[in-house]
PDB file of C-alpha atoms in Angstrom:
ATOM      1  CA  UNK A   7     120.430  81.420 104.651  1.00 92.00           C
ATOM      2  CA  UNK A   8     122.169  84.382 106.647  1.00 96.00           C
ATOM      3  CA  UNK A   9     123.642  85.602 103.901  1.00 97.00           C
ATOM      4  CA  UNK A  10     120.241  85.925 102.187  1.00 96.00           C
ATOM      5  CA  UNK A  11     118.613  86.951 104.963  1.00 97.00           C
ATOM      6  CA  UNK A  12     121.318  89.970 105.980  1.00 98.00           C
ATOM      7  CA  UNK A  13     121.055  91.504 102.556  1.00 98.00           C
ATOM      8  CA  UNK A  14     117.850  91.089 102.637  1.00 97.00           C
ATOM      9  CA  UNK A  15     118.023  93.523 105.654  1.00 97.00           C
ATOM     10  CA  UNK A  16     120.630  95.584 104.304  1.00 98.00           C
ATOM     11  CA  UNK A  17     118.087  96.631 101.153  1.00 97.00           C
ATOM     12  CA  UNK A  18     115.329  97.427 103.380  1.00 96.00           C
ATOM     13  CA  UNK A  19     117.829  99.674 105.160  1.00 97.00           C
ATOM     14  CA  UNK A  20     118.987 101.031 102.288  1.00 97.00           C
ATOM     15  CA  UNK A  21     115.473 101.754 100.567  1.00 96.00           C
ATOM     16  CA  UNK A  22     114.098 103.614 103.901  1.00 95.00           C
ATOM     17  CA  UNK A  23     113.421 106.749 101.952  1.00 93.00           C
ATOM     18  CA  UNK A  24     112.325 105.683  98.933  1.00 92.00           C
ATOM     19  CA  UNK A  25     109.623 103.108 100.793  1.00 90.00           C
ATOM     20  CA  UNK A  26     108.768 106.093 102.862  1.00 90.00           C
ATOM     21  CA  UNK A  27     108.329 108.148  99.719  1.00 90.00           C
ATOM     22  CA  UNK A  28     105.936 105.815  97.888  1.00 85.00           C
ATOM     23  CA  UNK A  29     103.918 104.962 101.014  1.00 83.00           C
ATOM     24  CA  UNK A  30     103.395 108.808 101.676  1.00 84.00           C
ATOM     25  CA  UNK A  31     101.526 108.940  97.740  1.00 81.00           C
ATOM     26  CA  UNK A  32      99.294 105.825  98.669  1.00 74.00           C
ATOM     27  CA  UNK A  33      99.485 105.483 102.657  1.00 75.00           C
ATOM     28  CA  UNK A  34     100.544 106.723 105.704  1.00 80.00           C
ATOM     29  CA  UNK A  35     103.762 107.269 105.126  1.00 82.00           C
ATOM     30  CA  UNK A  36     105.577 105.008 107.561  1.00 85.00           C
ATOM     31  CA  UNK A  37     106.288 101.778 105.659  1.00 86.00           C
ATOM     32  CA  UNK A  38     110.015 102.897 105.185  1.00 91.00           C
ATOM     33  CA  UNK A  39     110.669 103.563 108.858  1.00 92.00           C
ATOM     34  CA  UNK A  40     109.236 100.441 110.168  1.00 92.00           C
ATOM     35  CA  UNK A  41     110.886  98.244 107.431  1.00 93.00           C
ATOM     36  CA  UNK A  42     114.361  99.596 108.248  1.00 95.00           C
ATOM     37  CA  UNK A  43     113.116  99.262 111.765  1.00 94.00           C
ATOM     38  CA  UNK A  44     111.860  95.614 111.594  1.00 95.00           C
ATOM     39  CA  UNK A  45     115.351  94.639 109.480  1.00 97.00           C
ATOM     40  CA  UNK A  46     117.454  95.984 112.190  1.00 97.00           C
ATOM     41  CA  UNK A  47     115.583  94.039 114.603  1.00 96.00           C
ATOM     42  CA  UNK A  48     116.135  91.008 112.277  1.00 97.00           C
ATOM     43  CA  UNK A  49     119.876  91.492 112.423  1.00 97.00           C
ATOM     44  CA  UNK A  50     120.193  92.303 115.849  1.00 97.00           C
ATOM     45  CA  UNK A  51     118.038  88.904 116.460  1.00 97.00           C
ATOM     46  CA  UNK A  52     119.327  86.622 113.234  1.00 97.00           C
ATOM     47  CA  UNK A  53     122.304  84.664 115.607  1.00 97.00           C
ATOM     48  CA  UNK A  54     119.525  83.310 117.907  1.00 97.00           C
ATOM     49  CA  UNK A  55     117.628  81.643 114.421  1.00 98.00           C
ATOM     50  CA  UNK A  56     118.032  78.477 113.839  1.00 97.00           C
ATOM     51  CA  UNK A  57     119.824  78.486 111.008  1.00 97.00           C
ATOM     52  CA  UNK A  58     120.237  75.035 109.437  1.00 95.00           C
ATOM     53  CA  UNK A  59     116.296  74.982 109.640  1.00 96.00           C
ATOM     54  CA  UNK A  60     115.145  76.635 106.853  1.00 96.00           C
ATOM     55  CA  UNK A  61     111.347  76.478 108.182  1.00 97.00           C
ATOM     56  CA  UNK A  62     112.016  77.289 111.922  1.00 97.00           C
ATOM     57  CA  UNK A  63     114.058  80.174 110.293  1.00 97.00           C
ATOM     58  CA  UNK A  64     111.010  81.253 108.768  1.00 97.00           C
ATOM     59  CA  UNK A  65     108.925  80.950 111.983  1.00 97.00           C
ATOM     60  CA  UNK A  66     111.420  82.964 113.700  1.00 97.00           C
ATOM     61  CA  UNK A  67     111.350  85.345 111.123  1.00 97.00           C
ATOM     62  CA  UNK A  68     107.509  86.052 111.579  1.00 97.00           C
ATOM     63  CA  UNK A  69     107.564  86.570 115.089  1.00 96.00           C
ATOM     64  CA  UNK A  70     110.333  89.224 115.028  1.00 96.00           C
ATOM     65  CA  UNK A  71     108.637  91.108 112.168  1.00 95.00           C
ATOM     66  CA  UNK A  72     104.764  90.672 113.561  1.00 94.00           C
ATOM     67  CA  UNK A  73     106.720  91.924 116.763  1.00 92.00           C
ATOM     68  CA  UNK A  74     108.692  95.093 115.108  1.00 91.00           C
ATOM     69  CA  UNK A  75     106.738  96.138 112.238  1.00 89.00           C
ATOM     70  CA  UNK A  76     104.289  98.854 113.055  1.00 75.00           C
ATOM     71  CA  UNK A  77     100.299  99.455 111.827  1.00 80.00           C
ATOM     72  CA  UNK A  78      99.039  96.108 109.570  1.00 83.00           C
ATOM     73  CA  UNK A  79     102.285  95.378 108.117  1.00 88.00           C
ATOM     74  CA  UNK A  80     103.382  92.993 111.495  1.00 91.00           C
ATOM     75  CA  UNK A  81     100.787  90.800 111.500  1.00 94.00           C
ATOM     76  CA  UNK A  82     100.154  90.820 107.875  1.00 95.00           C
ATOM     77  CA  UNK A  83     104.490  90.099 107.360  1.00 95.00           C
ATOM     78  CA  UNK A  84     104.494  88.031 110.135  1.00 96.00           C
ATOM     79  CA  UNK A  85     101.359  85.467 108.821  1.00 97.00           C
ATOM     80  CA  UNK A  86     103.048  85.184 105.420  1.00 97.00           C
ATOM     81  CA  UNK A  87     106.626  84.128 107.366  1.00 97.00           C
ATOM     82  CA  UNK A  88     104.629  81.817 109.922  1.00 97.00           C
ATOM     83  CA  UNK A  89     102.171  79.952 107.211  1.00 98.00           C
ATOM     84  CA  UNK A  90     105.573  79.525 104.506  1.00 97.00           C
ATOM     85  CA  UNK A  91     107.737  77.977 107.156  1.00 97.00           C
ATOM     86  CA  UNK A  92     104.911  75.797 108.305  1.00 97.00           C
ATOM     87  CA  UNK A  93     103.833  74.785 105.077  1.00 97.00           C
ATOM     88  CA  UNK A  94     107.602  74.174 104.222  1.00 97.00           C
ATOM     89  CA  UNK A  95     107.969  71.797 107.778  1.00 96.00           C
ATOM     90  CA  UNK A  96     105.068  69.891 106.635  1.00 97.00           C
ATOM     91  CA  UNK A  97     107.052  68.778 103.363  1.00 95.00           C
ATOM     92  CA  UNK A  98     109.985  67.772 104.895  1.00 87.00           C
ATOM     93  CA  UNK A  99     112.526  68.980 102.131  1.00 81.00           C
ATOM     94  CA  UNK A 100     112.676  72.700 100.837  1.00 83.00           C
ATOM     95  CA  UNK A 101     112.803  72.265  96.721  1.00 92.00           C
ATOM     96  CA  UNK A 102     111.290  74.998  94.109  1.00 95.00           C
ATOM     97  CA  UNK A 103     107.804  73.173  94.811  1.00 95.00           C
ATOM     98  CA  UNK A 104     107.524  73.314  97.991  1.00 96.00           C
ATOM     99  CA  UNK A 105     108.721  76.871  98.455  1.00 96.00           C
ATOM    100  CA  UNK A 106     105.928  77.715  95.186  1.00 97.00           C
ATOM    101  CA  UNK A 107     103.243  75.717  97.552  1.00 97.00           C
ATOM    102  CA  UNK A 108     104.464  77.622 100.903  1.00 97.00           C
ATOM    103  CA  UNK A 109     104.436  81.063  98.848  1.00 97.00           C
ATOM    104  CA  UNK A 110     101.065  80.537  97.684  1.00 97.00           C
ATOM    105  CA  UNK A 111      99.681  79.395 101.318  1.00 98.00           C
ATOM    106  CA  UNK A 112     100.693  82.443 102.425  1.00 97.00           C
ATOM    107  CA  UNK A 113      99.424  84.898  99.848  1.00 97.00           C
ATOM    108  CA  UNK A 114      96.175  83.167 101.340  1.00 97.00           C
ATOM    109  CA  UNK A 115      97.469  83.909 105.197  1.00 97.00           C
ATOM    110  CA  UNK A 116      97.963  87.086 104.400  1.00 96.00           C
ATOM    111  CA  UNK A 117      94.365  87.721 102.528  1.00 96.00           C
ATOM    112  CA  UNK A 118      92.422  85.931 105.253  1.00 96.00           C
ATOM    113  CA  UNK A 119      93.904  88.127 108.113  1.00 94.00           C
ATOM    114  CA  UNK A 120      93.292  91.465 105.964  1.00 91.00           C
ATOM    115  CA  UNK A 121      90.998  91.096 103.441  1.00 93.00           C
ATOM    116  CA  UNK A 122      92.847  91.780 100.608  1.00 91.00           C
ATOM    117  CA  UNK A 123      92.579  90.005  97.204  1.00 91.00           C
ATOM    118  CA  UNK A 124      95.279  91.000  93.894  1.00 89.00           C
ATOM    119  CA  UNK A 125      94.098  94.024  92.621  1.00 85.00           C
ATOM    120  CA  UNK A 126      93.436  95.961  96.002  1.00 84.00           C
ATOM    121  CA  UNK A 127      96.711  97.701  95.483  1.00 84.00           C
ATOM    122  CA  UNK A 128      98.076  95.455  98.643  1.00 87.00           C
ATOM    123  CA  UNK A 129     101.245  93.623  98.958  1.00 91.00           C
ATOM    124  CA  UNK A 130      99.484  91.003  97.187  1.00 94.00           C
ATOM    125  CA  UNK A 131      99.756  92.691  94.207  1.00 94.00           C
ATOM    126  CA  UNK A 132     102.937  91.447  93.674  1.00 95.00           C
ATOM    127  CA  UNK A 133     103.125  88.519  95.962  1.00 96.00           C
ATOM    128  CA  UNK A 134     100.231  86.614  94.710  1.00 97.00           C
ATOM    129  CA  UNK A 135     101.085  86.662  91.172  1.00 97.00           C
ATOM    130  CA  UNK A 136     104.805  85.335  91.720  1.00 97.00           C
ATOM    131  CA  UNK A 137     103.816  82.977  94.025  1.00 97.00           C
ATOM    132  CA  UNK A 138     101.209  81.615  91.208  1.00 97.00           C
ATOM    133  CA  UNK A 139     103.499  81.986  88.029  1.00 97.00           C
ATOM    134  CA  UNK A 140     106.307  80.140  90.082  1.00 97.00           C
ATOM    135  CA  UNK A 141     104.044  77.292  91.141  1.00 96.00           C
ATOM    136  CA  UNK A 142     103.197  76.797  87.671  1.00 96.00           C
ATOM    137  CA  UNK A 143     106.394  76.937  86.325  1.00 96.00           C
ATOM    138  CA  UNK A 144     107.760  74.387  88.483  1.00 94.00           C
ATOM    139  CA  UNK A 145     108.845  71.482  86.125  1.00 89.00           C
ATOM    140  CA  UNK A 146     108.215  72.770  82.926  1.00 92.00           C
ATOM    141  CA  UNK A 147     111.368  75.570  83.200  1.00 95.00           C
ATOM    142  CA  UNK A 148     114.365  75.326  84.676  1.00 95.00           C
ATOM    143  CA  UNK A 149     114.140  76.802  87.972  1.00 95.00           C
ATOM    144  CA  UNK A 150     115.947  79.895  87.191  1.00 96.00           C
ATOM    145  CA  UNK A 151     113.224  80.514  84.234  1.00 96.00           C
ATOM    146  CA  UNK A 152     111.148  80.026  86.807  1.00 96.00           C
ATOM    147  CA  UNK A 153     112.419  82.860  89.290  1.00 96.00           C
ATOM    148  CA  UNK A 154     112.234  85.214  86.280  1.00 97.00           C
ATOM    149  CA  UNK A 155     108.685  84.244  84.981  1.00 97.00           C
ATOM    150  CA  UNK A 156     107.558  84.606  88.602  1.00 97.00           C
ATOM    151  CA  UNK A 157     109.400  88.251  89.059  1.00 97.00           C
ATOM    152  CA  UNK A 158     107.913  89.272  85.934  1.00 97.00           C
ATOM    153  CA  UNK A 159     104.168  88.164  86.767  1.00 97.00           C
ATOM    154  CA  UNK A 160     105.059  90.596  90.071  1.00 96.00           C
ATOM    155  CA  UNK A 161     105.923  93.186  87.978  1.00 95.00           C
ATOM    156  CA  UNK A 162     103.282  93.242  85.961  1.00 95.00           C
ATOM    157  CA  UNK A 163     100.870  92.874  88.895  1.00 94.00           C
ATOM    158  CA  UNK A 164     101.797  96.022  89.958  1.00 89.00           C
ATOM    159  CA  UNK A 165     101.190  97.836  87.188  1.00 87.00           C
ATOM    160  CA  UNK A 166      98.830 100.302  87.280  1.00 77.00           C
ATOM    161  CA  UNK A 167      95.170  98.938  85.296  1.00 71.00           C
ATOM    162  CA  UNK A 168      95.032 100.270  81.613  1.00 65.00           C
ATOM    163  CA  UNK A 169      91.993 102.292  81.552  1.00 59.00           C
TER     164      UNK A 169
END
């Protein structure tokens, strides 16, 4: 899980300028500074997670970003961390399922807190429709097919609408 969790850190580093790029066309132009900010917070924090609990991980995870991330992107990160790692602690056992289940909880966390449905050009854009395709994919493809039916439903959710 560190692993996973320090590159994911390492790409949000890494893509500070072109985050900062796209959120200056649609936003406010400081999603790429407080995602590099919130993932060096993450890495300067990940030795005090509890590692060999993949839900407490999670938990931990959502208060550091709710914490670092600036505007509506630290509560709305931190919900969809919180809800997913107590979804996954209510299972008991962290399979394809139950992450699809905890992924789709908390596209719902994260649309309760701020309104936003797919289609409101929101994080949930993407989210939503990989958390859906992967939670019905779950036994009928292998779980790799799976991962790459869900990437490709976010893909195409954020597509721009044909007109």
């Amino acid at each position: 899980m560190k692993l996973a969790i320090e590159a994911a850190c390492r790409a949000l580093i890494d893509a500070e300028g072109e985050l900062t790029e796209m959120d200056r066309v649609t936003g406010d132009g400081d999603l790429g500074t407080s995602m590099e900010r919130a993932a060096k917070a993450v890495q300067g924090a990940i030795d005090a997670y509890p590692l060999d609990d993949v839900p407490a991980t999670l938990k931990a995870l959502g208060h550091t970003l709710r914490h670092e991330l600036g505007g509506s992107s630290g509560p709305l990160y931190g919900v969809l961390f919180l809800r997913c790692g107590s979804v996954l602690a209510s299972f008991g056992v962290t399979g394809l399922a139950q992450w699809a289940e905890a992924l789709d909880k908390g596209c719902v966390a994260i649309s309760e807190l701020g309104g936003a449905k797919p289609g409101d050009r929101t994080m949930l854009d993407a989210l939503d429709p990989f958390a859906k395709t992967l939670k019905k994919s779950v036994g009928d493809k292998t779980p790799h097919d799976a991962l790459v039916a869900a990437v490709e439903a976010a893909e195409r959710g954020v597509e721009p609408p044909l007109k």
